[in-house]
Coordinates of C-alpha atoms (C1' of nucleotides) in Angstrom, one line a residue:
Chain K
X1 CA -20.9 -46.4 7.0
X2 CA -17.0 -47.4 6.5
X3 CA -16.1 -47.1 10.7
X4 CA -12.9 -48.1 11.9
X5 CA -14.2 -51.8 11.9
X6 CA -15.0 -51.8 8.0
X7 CA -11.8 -49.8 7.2
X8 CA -10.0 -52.1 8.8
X9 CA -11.3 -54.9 7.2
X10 CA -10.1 -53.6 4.2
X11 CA -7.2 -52.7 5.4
X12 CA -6.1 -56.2 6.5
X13 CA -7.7 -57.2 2.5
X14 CA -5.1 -55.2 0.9
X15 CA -2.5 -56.2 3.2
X16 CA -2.9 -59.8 2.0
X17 CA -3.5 -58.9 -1.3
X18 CA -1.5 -56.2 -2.9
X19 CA 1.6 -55.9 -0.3
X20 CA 4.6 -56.1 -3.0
X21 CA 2.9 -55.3 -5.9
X22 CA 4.5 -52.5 -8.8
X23 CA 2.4 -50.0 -9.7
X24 CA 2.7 -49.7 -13.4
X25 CA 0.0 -46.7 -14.3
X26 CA -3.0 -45.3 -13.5
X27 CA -6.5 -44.2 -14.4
X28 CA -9.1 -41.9 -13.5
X29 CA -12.5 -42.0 -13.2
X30 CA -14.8 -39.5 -11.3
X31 CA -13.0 -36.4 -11.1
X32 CA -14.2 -36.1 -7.4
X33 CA -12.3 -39.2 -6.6
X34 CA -8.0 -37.8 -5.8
X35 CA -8.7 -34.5 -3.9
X36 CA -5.9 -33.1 -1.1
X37 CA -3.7 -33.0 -4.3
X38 CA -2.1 -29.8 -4.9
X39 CA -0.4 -31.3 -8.7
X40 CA -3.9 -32.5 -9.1
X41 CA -4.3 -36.3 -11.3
X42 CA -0.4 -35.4 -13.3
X43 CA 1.0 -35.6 -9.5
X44 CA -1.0 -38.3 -8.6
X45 CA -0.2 -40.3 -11.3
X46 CA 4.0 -39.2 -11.0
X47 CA 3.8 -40.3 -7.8
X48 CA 2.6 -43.7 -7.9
X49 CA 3.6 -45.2 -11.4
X50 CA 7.1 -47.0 -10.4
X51 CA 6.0 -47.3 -6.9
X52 CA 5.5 -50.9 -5.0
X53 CA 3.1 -50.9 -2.3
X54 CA 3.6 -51.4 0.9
X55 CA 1.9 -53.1 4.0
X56 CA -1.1 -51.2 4.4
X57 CA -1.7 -48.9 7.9
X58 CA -4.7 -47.3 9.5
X59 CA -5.6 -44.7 12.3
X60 CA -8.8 -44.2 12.8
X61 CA -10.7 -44.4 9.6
X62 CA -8.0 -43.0 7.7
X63 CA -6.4 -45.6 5.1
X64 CA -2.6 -45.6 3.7
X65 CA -0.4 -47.8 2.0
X66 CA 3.1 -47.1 1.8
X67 CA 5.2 -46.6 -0.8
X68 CA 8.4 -48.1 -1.4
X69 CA 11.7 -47.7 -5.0
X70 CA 11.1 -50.7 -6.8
X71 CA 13.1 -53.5 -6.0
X72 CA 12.2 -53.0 -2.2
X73 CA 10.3 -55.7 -0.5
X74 CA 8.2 -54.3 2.2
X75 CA 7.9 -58.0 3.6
X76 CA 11.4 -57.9 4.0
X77 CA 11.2 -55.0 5.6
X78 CA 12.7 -52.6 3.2
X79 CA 12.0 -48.8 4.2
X80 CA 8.8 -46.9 2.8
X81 CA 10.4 -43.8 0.6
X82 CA 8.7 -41.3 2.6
X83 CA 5.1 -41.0 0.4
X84 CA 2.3 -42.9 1.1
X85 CA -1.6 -43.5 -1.5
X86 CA -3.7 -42.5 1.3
X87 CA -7.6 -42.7 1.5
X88 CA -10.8 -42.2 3.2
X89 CA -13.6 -44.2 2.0
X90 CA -16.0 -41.5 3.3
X91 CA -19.9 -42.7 3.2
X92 CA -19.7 -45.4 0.3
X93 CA -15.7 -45.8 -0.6
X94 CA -14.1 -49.4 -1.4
X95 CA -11.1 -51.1 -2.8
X96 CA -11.3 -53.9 -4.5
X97 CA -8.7 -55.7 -6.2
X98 CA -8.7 -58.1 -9.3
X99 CA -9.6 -57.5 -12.5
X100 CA -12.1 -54.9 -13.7
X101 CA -15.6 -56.2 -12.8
X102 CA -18.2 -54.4 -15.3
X103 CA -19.6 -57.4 -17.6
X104 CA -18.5 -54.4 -20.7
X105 CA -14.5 -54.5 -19.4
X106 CA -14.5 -51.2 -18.8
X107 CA -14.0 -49.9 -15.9
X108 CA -15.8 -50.7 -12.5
X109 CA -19.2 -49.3 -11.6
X110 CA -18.5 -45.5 -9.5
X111 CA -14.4 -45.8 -10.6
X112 CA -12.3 -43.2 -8.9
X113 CA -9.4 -44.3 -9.7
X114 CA -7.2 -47.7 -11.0
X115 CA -3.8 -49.2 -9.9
X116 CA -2.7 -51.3 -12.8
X117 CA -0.4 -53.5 -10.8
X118 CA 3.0 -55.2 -12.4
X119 CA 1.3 -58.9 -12.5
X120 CA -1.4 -58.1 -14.6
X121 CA -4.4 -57.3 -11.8
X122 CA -6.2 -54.1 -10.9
X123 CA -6.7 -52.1 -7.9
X124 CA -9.6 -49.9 -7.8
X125 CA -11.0 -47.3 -5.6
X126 CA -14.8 -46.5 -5.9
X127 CA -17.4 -44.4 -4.2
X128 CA -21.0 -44.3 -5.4
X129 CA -21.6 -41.4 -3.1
X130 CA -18.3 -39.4 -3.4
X131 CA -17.6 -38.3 -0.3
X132 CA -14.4 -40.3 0.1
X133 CA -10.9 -39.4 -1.7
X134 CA -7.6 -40.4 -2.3
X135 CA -4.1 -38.7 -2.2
X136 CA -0.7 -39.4 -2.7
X137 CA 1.1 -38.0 0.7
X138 CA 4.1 -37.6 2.8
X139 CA 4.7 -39.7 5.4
X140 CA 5.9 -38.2 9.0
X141 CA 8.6 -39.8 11.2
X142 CA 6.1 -42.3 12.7
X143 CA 4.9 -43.2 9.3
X144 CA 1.7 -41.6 9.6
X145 CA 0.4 -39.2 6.9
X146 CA 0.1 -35.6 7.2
X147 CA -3.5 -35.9 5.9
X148 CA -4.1 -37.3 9.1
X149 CA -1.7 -35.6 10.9
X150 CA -5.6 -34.3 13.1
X151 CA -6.4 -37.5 14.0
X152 CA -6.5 -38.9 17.8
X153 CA -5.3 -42.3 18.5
X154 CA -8.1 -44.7 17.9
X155 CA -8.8 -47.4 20.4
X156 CA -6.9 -50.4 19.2
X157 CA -3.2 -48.3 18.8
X158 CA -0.7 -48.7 21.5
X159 CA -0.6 -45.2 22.1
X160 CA -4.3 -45.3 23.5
X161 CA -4.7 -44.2 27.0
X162 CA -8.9 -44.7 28.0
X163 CA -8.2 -42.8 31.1
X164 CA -6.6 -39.6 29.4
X165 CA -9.4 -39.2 26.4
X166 CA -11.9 -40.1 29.7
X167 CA -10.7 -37.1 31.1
X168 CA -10.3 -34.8 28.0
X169 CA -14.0 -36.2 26.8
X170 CA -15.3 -34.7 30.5
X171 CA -13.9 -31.5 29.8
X172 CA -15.8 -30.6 26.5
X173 CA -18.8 -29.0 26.9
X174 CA -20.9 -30.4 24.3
X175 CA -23.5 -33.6 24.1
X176 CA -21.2 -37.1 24.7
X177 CA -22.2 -38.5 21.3
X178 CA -21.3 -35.5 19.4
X179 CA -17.7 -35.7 21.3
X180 CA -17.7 -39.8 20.3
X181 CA -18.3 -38.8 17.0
X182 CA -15.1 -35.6 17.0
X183 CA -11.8 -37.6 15.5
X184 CA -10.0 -35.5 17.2
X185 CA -10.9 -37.2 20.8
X186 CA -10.6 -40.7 19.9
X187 CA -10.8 -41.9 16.0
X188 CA -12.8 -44.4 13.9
X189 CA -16.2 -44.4 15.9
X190 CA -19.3 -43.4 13.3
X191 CA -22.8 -43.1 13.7
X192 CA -22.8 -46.6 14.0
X193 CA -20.9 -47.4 16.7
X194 CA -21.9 -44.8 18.6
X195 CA -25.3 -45.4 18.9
X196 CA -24.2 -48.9 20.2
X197 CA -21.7 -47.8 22.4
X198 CA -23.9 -45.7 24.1
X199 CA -26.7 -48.5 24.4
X200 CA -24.1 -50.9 25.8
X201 CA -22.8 -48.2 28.3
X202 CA -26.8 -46.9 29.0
X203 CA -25.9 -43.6 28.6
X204 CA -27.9 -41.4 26.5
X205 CA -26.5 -39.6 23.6
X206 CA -27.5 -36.3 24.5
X207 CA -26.0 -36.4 28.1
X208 CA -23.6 -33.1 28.7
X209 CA -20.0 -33.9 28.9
X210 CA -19.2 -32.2 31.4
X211 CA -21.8 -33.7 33.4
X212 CA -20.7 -37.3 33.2
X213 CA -19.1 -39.1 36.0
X214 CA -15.7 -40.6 35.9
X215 CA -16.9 -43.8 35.4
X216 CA -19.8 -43.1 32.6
X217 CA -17.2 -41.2 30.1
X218 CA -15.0 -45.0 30.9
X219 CA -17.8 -46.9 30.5
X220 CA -18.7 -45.7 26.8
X221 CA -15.1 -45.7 25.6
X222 CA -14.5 -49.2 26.8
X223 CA -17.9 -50.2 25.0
X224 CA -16.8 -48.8 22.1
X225 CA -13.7 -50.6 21.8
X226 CA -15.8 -53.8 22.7
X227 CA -18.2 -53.1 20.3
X228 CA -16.0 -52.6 17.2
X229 CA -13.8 -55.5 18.2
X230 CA -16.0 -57.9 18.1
X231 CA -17.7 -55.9 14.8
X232 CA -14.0 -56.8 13.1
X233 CA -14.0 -60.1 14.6
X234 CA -17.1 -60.7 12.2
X235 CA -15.6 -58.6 9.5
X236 CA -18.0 -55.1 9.7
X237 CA -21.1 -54.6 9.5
X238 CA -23.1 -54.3 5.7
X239 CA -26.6 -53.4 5.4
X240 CA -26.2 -53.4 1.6
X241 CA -23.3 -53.8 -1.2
X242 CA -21.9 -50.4 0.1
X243 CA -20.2 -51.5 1.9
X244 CA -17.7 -54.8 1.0
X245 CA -14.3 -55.9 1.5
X246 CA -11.4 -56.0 -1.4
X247 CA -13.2 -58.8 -3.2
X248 CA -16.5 -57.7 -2.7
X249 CA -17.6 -59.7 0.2
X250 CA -20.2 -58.5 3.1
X251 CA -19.7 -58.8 6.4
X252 CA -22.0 -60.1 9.0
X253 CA -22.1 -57.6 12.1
X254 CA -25.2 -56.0 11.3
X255 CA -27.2 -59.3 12.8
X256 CA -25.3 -58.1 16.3
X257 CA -26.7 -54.8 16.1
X258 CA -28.7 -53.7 19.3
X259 CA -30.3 -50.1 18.4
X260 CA -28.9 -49.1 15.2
X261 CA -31.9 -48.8 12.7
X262 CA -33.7 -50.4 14.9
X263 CA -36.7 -48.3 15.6
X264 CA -39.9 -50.3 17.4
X265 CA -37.7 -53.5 17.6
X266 CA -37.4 -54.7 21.3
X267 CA -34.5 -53.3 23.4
X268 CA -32.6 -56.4 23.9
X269 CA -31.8 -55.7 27.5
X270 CA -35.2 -54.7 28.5
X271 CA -37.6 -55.2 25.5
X272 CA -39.0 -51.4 25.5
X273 CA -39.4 -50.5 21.9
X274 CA -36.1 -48.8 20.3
X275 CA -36.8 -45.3 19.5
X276 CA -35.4 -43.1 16.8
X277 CA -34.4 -39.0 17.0
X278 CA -32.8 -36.7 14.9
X279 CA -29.6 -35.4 15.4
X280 CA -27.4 -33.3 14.0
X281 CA -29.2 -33.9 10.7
X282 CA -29.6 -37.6 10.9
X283 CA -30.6 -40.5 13.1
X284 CA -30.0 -41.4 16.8
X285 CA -31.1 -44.7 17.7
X286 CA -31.5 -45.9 21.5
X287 CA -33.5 -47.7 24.3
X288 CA -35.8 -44.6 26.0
X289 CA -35.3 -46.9 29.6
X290 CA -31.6 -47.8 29.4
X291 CA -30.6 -44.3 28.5
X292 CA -32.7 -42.4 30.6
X293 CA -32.7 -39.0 28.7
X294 CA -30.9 -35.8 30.3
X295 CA -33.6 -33.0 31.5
X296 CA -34.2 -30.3 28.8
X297 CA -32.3 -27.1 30.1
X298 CA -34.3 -24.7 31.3
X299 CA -33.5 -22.1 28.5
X300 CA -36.0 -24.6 26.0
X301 CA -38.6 -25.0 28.7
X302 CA -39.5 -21.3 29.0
X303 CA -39.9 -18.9 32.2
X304 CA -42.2 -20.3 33.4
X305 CA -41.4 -23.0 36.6
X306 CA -40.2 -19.5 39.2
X307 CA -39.6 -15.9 38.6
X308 CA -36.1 -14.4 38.9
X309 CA -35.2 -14.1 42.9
X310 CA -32.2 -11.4 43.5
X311 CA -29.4 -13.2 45.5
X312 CA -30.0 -16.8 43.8
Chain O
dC1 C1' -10.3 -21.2 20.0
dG2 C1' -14.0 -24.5 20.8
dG3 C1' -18.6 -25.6 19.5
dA4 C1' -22.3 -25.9 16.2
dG5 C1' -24.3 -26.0 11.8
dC6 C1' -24.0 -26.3 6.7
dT7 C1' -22.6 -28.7 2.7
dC8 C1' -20.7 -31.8 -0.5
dC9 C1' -23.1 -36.3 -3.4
dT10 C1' -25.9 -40.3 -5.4
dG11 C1' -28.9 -44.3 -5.6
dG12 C1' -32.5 -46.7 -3.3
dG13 C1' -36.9 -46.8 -1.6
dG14 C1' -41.4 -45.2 -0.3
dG15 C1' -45.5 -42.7 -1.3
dC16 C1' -48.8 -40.9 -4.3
Chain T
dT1 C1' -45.8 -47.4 -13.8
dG2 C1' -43.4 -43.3 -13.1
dC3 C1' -42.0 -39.4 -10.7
dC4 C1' -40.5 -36.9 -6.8
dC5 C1' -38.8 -36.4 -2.4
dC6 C1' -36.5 -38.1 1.5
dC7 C1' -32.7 -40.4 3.5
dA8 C1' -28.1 -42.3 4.5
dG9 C1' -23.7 -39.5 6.8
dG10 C1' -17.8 -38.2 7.3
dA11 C1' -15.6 -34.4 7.9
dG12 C1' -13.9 -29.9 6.1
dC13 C1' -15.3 -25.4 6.3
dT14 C1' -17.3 -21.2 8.1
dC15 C1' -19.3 -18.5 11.4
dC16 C1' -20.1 -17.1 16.1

DNA sequence: CGGAGCTCCTGGGGGC
DNA sequence: TGCCCCCAGGAGCTCC
């Protein structure tokens, strides 16, 4: 659920809130939690304890904060030393800073793993569902982390050029919300934001690549930057306490939502009933009028419409 | 090498 | 009421 909207809502959280902060030790809860770790937790741990962090940075859904030597201000603009706590908050991941919040004083509900921080407050990652991680990392000469080092530009970086991914997405030859969902095209769209980017551009998920127009493959990549835009604008989208900001906080996007979990609810353009597929293992949402669906190939429908003529 | 499918994981919710 | 199964899905990995 975490897309580049909700990611980056964090991200600005722990911008505000822990920028500057000394990393004093830390602690471990699931053992699923620091994973791309070669030293394991002892490395992890090494690498963090003396450490302040730094003004957090994002690509994609990728999450980092820099590290800097104590006694560096990173406000001040004091170089990183090279290493960055990097995370992905996979399906369920969140930080949340302040002190720990189970009633006991223990440690937080789904703890991966704590920052004790110089001034006395917590940092904590947790994932109920475990498919996120954290890692301590180099950083390469653009201050990116190698963890990431995959990862295409996502929509909102300078280094973003629509008309370039437009033409790389055109030639892939696979279905265009398969390719929307590749990080390696363009970053930080999910299931999500794809379904609604694809509603807002009335193109159906299922549509070839290679058989969009020019304007189609532009079309849904400048919906999709519209659509998370104004999803940050109202802080991401939560359907349940999965997904929160650093304190804990929902955000409100999910009342904006045209097709997503939507099934039998009116299209909002036309007022046809939104339907519901499966794909790729799990759900496609979209209006069956706006996205007029591609013709099934004729490999599915069988020999049956002419037989074989020599010459073609 | 690009595309496609499998798999990791847990808690909530629906159905019986 | 309680149990069981389904469902949510990001992305690395493997196979073709």
């Amino acid at each position: 659920m975490p897309e580049l909207p909700e990611v980056e809502t964090v991200r600005r959280g722990l911008e505000q809130h822990v920028t500057g902060r000394l990393v004093t030790d830390v602690s471990f809860g699931h053992p699923r939690a620091v994973r791309r770790q070669p030293g394991g937790r002892a490395e992890f741990r090494d690498r963090l304890r003396g450490r302040v962090l730094g003004i957090a940075g994002r690509r994609g859904k990728y999450l980092w904060i820099p590290l800097h030597a104590p006694g560096h201000d990173p406000r001040r603009g004091d170089d990183h030393d090279g290493s960055a706590l990097v995370a992905h908050l996979g399906m369920s991941g969140q930080f949340r800073v302040g002190a720990p919040t189970d009633p006991a004083g223990g440690d937080p509900p789904h703890a991966g793993v704590g920052l004790h921080l110089a001034d006395g407050t917590d940092l904590w990652f947790c994932d109920q569902r475990t498919f996120g991680w954290v890692c301590v990392d180099d950083l390469d000469g653009d201050g990116r982390p190698t963890a990431a080092g995959h990862v295409a530009p996502d929509p909102f970086e300078a280094g973003y050029d629509p008309d370039a991914v437009a033409h790389r997405l055109r030639r892939r030859r696979t279905e265009i919300k398969r390719a929307l969902l590749d990080q390696t095209l363009v970053s930080g769209i999910g299931n999500i934001y794809a379904d609604e980017s694809l509603w807002r551009a009335q193109v159906h998920g299922r549509r070839r690549t290679d058989a969009l127009t020019a304007r189609q493959a532009r079309s849904v990549l400048a919906a999709a930057q519209q659509v998370m835009a104004q999803a940050m604008a109202a802080g991401g989208t939560s359907f349940d306490a999965l997904y929160v900001d650093v304190f804990g906080e929902s955000g409100w996007f999910d009342r904006s939502l045209a097709v997503y979990g939507r099934a039998g609810e009116p299209c909002p353009r036309c007022g046809t009933p939104i339907r519901r597929e499966s794909f790729m293992n799990r759900s496609s949402w979209f209006c069956p009028v706006c996205q007029s669906a591609p013709r099934r190939r004729k490999a599915e429908t069988g020999p049956t419409t002419r037989p074989s003529a020599p010459g073609g």
